[in-house]
Amino acid sequence: MNIIVVGQGAMGLLWYHHLAISTAATNLSLLASTQHNLDDDNYYFSDHQGLAYQGKLNYAYDEEIKNADVIFLCVKSFKINTALKKIAPQLKANTHIILAHNGMGTLAELPKEFINQHNIYALLTTHGCLREASLNITHTGIGITDIGLVSGRVDITEQQALTCLLNKALPCVKLHNNIIEKQWLKLAINCVINPITALHDINNGQVNNHVFTLQIEAILSELVLVAKSEGIHLNTDILIKKIRQVATATAKNCSSMRCDVLAHKQTEINYINGYVHKLGLKHSIATPENTQLWQTVLRLASFDSSASSELRTNGMEG
Ligand code: PAF
């Protein structure tokens, strides 16, 4: 299989590295937004036990894009549409497109003809990974990966072959018939942990502090109502338990949204609490808690550092 990993961030390099050293026969390349001005084709990887590797990057150009069987998108949700638009005219029909990002709602933003021509998968992972510097990452925690088709008609054997290839590279990868339920669970986790940690500038574990209990219940009861209108049945108590487990398991981690806010980068809030707000409007369901979090994080990310800390303090009190 000809595979292109798109994105030179922590997740992109994590998968690139494992696919590169995997015994599964693949032609692998990396499509990096910065590759036109990167003279360096070395990358640096530290595994979860501290073992360091140095590897070579094989960048993707027109030839690789034309021959790609799999496009593995490891970019943020708000970059999916633009990243695919750039390469779509060159792709052959029936390419496997893997979307590996936080949040939901990106599929609906893709052009209809693109959706009709390709097989689109959602991939969710709990691996912890940190970008130390450009092309330098650390695998901070071993996790698991779930994958499932969200659009397209692919033979189950082909889906299994793709899953098997990914599983050989970075186990454990499981194929699901109904990945949408897993996407909603991940969305619930992100709707709680990401904005709370970003607004209060705290590690994931502190989300379990009782001061956030009422707010977490409000976020989730709105999400459960919205999900029901989309035909997805979730249970608030079960979600709370799962989120507490994730917060405990990743207690010392800085959530992706908090990292983005601290680095003055765009966050994925539009596809997380913003997605719940959007579906609330569609189904005429009030989502005041998610709407407020969506707006506050949007404002936080667009301010300079002094105003940000003021907003965070207000967020604490509110
Ligand atoms: O976005 C993140 O940081 C992660 O998805 C999660 C699960 C919140 C853990 O940090």
Short mmCIF file of C-alpha atoms and ligand atoms in Angstrom, two decimals:
data_model
loop_
_atom_site.label_atom_id
_atom_site.label_comp_id
_atom_site.label_asym_id
_atom_site.label_seq_id
_atom_site.Cartn_x
_atom_site.Cartn_y
_atom_site.Cartn_z
CA MET A 1 0.00 0.00 0.00
CA ASN A 2 1.11 3.55 -0.73
CA ILE A 3 0.49 5.59 2.38
CA ILE A 4 0.79 9.32 2.91
CA VAL A 5 0.70 10.68 6.43
CA VAL A 6 -0.43 14.32 6.33
CA GLY A 7 0.83 16.55 9.14
CA GLN A 8 4.19 16.93 10.84
CA GLY A 9 2.75 17.41 14.35
CA ALA A 10 2.94 14.94 17.25
CA MET A 11 0.31 12.50 15.92
CA GLY A 12 1.56 12.67 12.33
CA LEU A 13 5.13 11.81 13.33
CA LEU A 14 3.98 9.16 15.82
CA TRP A 15 2.21 7.25 13.03
CA TYR A 16 4.88 8.03 10.43
CA HIS A 17 7.58 6.61 12.70
CA HIS A 18 5.68 3.42 13.53
CA LEU A 19 4.64 2.82 9.92
CA ALA A 20 8.23 3.45 8.80
CA ILE A 21 9.74 0.83 11.13
CA SER A 22 6.85 -1.62 10.73
CA THR A 23 7.39 -4.91 8.94
CA ALA A 24 4.13 -4.40 7.01
CA ALA A 25 5.24 -3.63 3.44
CA THR A 26 4.35 -0.01 2.69
CA ASN A 27 5.52 2.89 0.55
CA LEU A 28 5.36 5.64 3.06
CA SER A 29 5.70 9.40 2.69
CA LEU A 30 4.93 12.51 4.73
CA LEU A 31 3.06 15.53 3.44
CA ALA A 32 4.14 18.39 5.67
CA SER A 33 2.78 21.91 5.33
CA THR A 34 6.33 23.17 5.89
CA GLN A 35 8.21 20.78 3.58
CA HIS A 36 9.00 23.45 0.98
CA ASN A 37 11.23 25.24 3.48
CA LEU A 38 12.49 22.29 5.53
CA ASP A 39 16.09 21.53 4.53
CA ASP A 40 16.17 18.90 7.22
CA ASP A 41 14.72 15.48 6.47
CA ASN A 42 15.66 14.01 9.85
CA TYR A 43 13.08 13.44 12.54
CA TYR A 44 13.62 12.58 16.18
CA PHE A 45 11.45 10.21 18.17
CA SER A 46 11.62 9.16 21.84
CA ASP A 47 9.54 6.20 22.87
CA HIS A 48 7.58 5.99 26.13
CA GLN A 49 10.60 4.40 27.87
CA GLY A 50 12.92 7.19 26.82
CA LEU A 51 14.68 5.34 23.97
CA ALA A 52 15.64 7.79 21.25
CA TYR A 53 15.54 7.20 17.48
CA GLN A 54 16.55 9.33 14.55
CA GLY A 55 14.85 8.62 11.22
CA LYS A 56 14.68 9.97 7.68
CA LEU A 57 11.56 11.57 6.25
CA ASN A 58 10.42 10.74 2.76
CA TYR A 59 8.36 13.75 1.70
CA ALA A 60 5.29 13.34 -0.53
CA TYR A 61 5.23 15.15 -3.88
CA ASP A 62 2.94 14.86 -6.94
CA GLU A 63 4.02 11.31 -7.81
CA GLU A 64 3.32 9.99 -4.29
CA ILE A 65 -0.05 11.82 -4.15
CA LYS A 66 -1.15 10.35 -7.51
CA ASN A 67 -0.32 6.83 -6.35
CA ALA A 68 -1.64 7.08 -2.80
CA ASP A 69 -3.92 4.28 -1.58
CA VAL A 70 -4.24 5.75 1.91
CA ILE A 71 -4.23 9.38 3.05
CA PHE A 72 -3.82 9.44 6.80
CA LEU A 73 -4.76 12.96 7.95
CA CYS A 74 -3.15 13.83 11.26
CA VAL A 75 -4.08 17.51 11.21
CA LYS A 76 -6.44 19.53 13.38
CA SER A 77 -10.15 19.51 12.54
CA PHE A 78 -10.12 23.06 11.15
CA LYS A 79 -7.38 22.12 8.66
CA ILE A 80 -9.03 19.00 7.19
CA ASN A 81 -11.00 20.71 4.42
CA THR A 82 -8.08 22.86 3.20
CA ALA A 83 -5.59 19.98 3.38
CA LEU A 84 -7.85 17.73 1.30
CA LYS A 85 -8.77 20.46 -1.21
CA LYS A 86 -5.08 20.84 -2.11
CA ILE A 87 -4.59 17.18 -3.03
CA ALA A 88 -8.11 16.11 -4.09
CA PRO A 89 -7.65 16.72 -7.87
CA GLN A 90 -4.61 14.39 -7.91
CA LEU A 91 -6.09 11.51 -5.93
CA LYS A 92 -7.28 8.34 -7.64
CA ALA A 93 -10.84 7.18 -6.99
CA ASN A 94 -11.54 5.03 -3.94
CA THR A 95 -8.62 6.27 -1.90
CA HIS A 96 -8.88 5.44 1.80
CA ILE A 97 -9.01 8.73 3.70
CA ILE A 98 -8.39 8.47 7.44
CA LEU A 99 -9.49 11.42 9.61
CA ALA A 100 -7.68 11.43 12.95
CA HIS A 101 -8.68 14.55 14.84
CA ASN A 102 -10.55 15.68 17.94
CA GLY A 103 -14.14 16.83 17.59
CA MET A 104 -16.85 16.14 15.02
CA GLY A 105 -18.39 17.84 12.00
CA THR A 106 -15.54 17.77 9.46
CA LEU A 107 -17.15 15.17 7.18
CA ALA A 108 -20.18 17.42 6.59
CA GLU A 109 -17.83 20.20 5.45
CA LEU A 110 -16.23 18.15 2.65
CA PRO A 111 -17.53 18.57 -0.91
CA LYS A 112 -20.17 15.97 -1.90
CA GLU A 113 -18.19 14.80 -4.93
CA PHE A 114 -15.13 14.14 -2.75
CA ILE A 115 -17.23 12.11 -0.29
CA ASN A 116 -18.78 10.12 -3.14
CA GLN A 117 -15.40 9.27 -4.67
CA HIS A 118 -13.49 8.07 -1.62
CA ASN A 119 -13.73 5.87 1.47
CA ILE A 120 -13.60 7.92 4.63
CA TYR A 121 -12.69 6.54 8.06
CA ALA A 122 -12.62 8.08 11.51
CA LEU A 123 -9.67 7.11 13.70
CA LEU A 124 -9.66 7.77 17.44
CA THR A 125 -6.62 7.21 19.56
CA THR A 126 -5.65 7.52 23.20
CA HIS A 127 -1.88 7.49 22.61
CA GLY A 128 -0.18 10.38 24.36
CA CYS A 129 2.34 12.28 22.28
CA LEU A 130 4.22 15.55 22.71
CA ARG A 131 5.93 17.73 20.12
CA GLU A 132 9.20 18.80 21.77
CA ALA A 133 10.40 20.87 18.80
CA SER A 134 10.00 20.85 15.03
CA LEU A 135 10.23 17.20 13.81
CA ASN A 136 11.00 16.04 17.35
CA ILE A 137 8.40 14.14 19.36
CA THR A 138 8.03 12.00 22.47
CA HIS A 139 5.54 9.15 22.82
CA THR A 140 4.40 9.95 26.35
CA GLY A 141 1.78 7.25 26.85
CA ILE A 142 0.75 3.99 25.22
CA GLY A 143 -2.89 3.98 24.19
CA ILE A 144 -5.34 2.18 21.95
CA THR A 145 -6.82 3.10 18.58
CA ASP A 146 -10.32 2.63 17.16
CA ILE A 147 -11.09 2.93 13.48
CA GLY A 148 -14.29 2.67 11.45
CA LEU A 149 -15.76 3.66 8.12
CA VAL A 150 -17.88 6.82 8.22
CA SER A 151 -18.56 7.09 4.49
CA GLY A 152 -18.06 4.93 1.41
CA ARG A 153 -18.59 1.34 0.36
CA VAL A 154 -15.59 -0.85 1.09
CA ASP A 155 -15.45 -4.56 1.36
CA ILE A 156 -14.96 -5.68 4.97
CA THR A 157 -11.79 -7.59 3.97
CA GLU A 158 -10.27 -4.35 2.67
CA GLN A 159 -11.19 -2.58 5.91
CA GLN A 160 -9.61 -5.45 7.86
CA ALA A 161 -6.43 -5.31 5.74
CA LEU A 162 -6.06 -1.59 6.46
CA THR A 163 -6.71 -2.14 10.17
CA CYS A 164 -4.20 -5.01 10.23
CA LEU A 165 -1.52 -2.81 8.64
CA LEU A 166 -2.08 -0.05 11.21
CA ASN A 167 -2.21 -2.60 14.02
CA LYS A 168 1.17 -4.06 13.00
CA ALA A 169 2.64 -0.56 13.06
CA LEU A 170 1.20 0.73 16.36
CA PRO A 171 -0.97 -1.77 18.25
CA CYS A 172 -3.65 -2.09 19.33
CA VAL A 173 -5.95 -0.94 16.49
CA LYS A 174 -9.55 -2.20 16.46
CA LEU A 175 -12.02 -1.99 13.59
CA HIS A 176 -15.61 -1.01 14.48
CA ASN A 177 -18.82 -1.30 12.49
CA ASN A 178 -20.29 1.58 14.40
CA ILE A 179 -17.49 4.08 15.04
CA ILE A 180 -20.01 6.92 15.45
CA GLU A 181 -20.79 5.87 19.04
CA LYS A 182 -17.07 5.97 19.88
CA GLN A 183 -16.85 9.41 18.20
CA TRP A 184 -19.63 10.70 20.47
CA LEU A 185 -17.91 9.31 23.55
CA LYS A 186 -14.65 11.01 22.52
CA LEU A 187 -16.62 14.20 21.81
CA ALA A 188 -18.07 14.08 25.35
CA ILE A 189 -14.57 13.64 26.82
CA ASN A 190 -13.26 16.59 24.80
CA CYS A 191 -16.32 18.77 25.59
CA VAL A 192 -15.49 18.47 29.29
CA ILE A 193 -11.71 18.13 29.64
CA ASN A 194 -10.56 20.48 26.89
CA PRO A 195 -12.39 23.75 27.68
CA ILE A 196 -12.16 23.33 31.47
CA THR A 197 -8.39 22.73 31.38
CA ALA A 198 -7.87 25.53 28.85
CA LEU A 199 -9.96 28.12 30.70
CA HIS A 200 -8.54 27.34 34.13
CA ASP A 201 -4.99 26.58 32.95
CA ILE A 202 -4.93 23.24 34.77
CA ASN A 203 -3.75 19.68 34.09
CA ASN A 204 -6.35 17.07 33.07
CA GLY A 205 -6.47 15.45 36.54
CA GLN A 206 -7.79 18.63 38.17
CA VAL A 207 -11.01 18.33 36.15
CA ASN A 208 -12.05 15.74 38.78
CA ASN A 209 -12.13 18.49 41.43
CA HIS A 210 -15.68 18.75 42.87
CA VAL A 211 -15.88 22.46 41.93
CA PHE A 212 -16.50 21.36 38.34
CA THR A 213 -19.17 18.71 39.08
CA LEU A 214 -22.25 20.82 38.29
CA GLN A 215 -20.67 22.26 35.17
CA ILE A 216 -19.71 18.79 33.90
CA GLU A 217 -23.28 17.56 34.46
CA ALA A 218 -24.66 20.54 32.53
CA ILE A 219 -22.25 20.05 29.59
CA LEU A 220 -23.11 16.37 29.36
CA SER A 221 -26.87 16.58 29.79
CA GLU A 222 -26.99 19.04 26.86
CA LEU A 223 -24.73 16.76 24.80
CA VAL A 224 -26.89 13.71 25.59
CA LEU A 225 -30.05 15.54 24.40
CA VAL A 226 -28.41 16.70 21.19
CA ALA A 227 -27.00 13.21 20.55
CA LYS A 228 -30.48 11.71 21.02
CA SER A 229 -31.82 13.97 18.28
CA GLU A 230 -29.09 12.58 16.04
CA GLY A 231 -30.17 9.01 16.89
CA ILE A 232 -27.31 8.34 19.35
CA HIS A 233 -28.28 7.11 22.80
CA LEU A 234 -25.88 8.04 25.58
CA ASN A 235 -26.13 8.02 29.35
CA THR A 236 -24.92 11.00 31.39
CA ASP A 237 -23.80 8.93 34.42
CA ILE A 238 -21.80 6.50 32.28
CA LEU A 239 -20.18 9.43 30.44
CA ILE A 240 -19.24 11.09 33.75
CA LYS A 241 -17.55 7.88 34.95
CA LYS A 242 -15.60 7.48 31.67
CA ILE A 243 -14.49 11.12 31.69
CA ARG A 244 -13.30 10.83 35.30
CA GLN A 245 -11.29 7.74 34.30
CA VAL A 246 -9.68 9.60 31.38
CA ALA A 247 -8.91 12.60 33.63
CA THR A 248 -7.25 10.25 36.14
CA ALA A 249 -5.33 8.27 33.50
CA THR A 250 -4.02 11.49 31.92
CA ALA A 251 -3.85 13.43 35.21
CA LYS A 252 -0.49 15.12 34.57
CA ASN A 253 -1.15 15.86 30.88
CA CYS A 254 -1.80 19.23 29.33
CA SER A 255 -4.88 18.86 27.11
CA SER A 256 -4.49 19.71 23.44
CA MET A 257 -6.78 22.74 23.81
CA ARG A 258 -4.86 24.11 26.79
CA CYS A 259 -1.58 23.62 24.86
CA ASP A 260 -3.07 25.48 21.88
CA VAL A 261 -4.28 28.37 24.05
CA LEU A 262 -0.91 28.63 25.82
CA ALA A 263 0.85 28.65 22.44
CA HIS A 264 -1.63 31.25 21.05
CA LYS A 265 -2.72 28.79 18.38
CA GLN A 266 -6.21 28.21 16.97
CA THR A 267 -8.15 25.63 19.03
CA GLU A 268 -10.58 22.92 17.90
CA ILE A 269 -13.42 24.45 19.97
CA ASN A 270 -15.67 24.92 16.89
CA TYR A 271 -15.70 21.13 16.42
CA ILE A 272 -16.07 20.31 20.13
CA ASN A 273 -18.46 22.48 22.25
CA GLY A 274 -19.16 24.51 19.09
CA TYR A 275 -20.41 21.33 17.40
CA VAL A 276 -22.85 20.68 20.26
CA HIS A 277 -24.03 24.30 19.99
CA LYS A 278 -24.51 23.93 16.21
CA LEU A 279 -26.53 20.72 16.56
CA GLY A 280 -28.53 22.36 19.36
CA LEU A 281 -29.57 25.09 16.91
CA LYS A 282 -30.43 22.48 14.27
CA HIS A 283 -32.71 20.56 16.66
CA SER A 284 -33.96 23.61 18.64
CA ILE A 285 -32.32 22.37 21.84
CA ALA A 286 -30.85 24.97 24.21
CA THR A 287 -27.18 24.28 24.97
CA PRO A 288 -26.26 27.24 27.26
CA GLU A 289 -23.25 25.61 28.93
CA ASN A 290 -21.65 24.36 25.71
CA THR A 291 -22.45 27.62 23.94
CA GLN A 292 -20.83 29.66 26.69
CA LEU A 293 -17.71 27.48 26.75
CA TRP A 294 -17.46 27.65 22.96
CA GLN A 295 -17.66 31.46 22.99
CA THR A 296 -15.30 31.92 25.95
CA VAL A 297 -12.58 29.70 24.44
CA LEU A 298 -12.96 31.47 21.09
CA ARG A 299 -12.44 34.82 22.80
CA LEU A 300 -9.58 33.46 24.92
CA ALA A 301 -7.68 32.25 21.88
CA SER A 302 -8.00 35.58 20.08
CA PHE A 303 -6.66 37.75 22.94
CA ASP A 304 -3.10 38.53 23.91
CA SER A 305 -1.57 36.84 26.94
CA SER A 306 -2.52 39.44 29.57
CA ALA A 307 -6.15 39.58 28.46
CA SER A 308 -6.18 35.78 28.27
CA SER A 309 -5.22 35.38 31.90
CA GLU A 310 -7.95 37.85 32.86
CA LEU A 311 -10.53 35.89 30.89
CA ARG A 312 -9.30 32.66 32.47
CA THR A 313 -9.79 34.15 35.94
CA ASN A 314 -13.30 35.24 34.98
CA GLY A 315 -13.92 31.76 33.65
CA MET A 316 -12.91 30.40 37.06
CA GLU A 317 -15.43 32.55 38.84
CA GLY A 318 -18.21 31.99 36.34
O1 PAF B 1 -7.44 16.64 23.39
C1 PAF B 1 -6.81 16.02 24.27
O2 PAF B 1 -5.90 16.51 24.93
C2 PAF B 1 -7.19 14.56 24.49
O3 PAF B 1 -8.13 14.18 23.52
C3 PAF B 1 -7.71 14.24 25.89
C4 PAF B 1 -8.44 12.93 25.87
C5 PAF B 1 -8.61 15.32 26.44
C6 PAF B 1 -6.56 13.96 26.84
O4 PAF B 1 -5.68 15.01 27.03
#
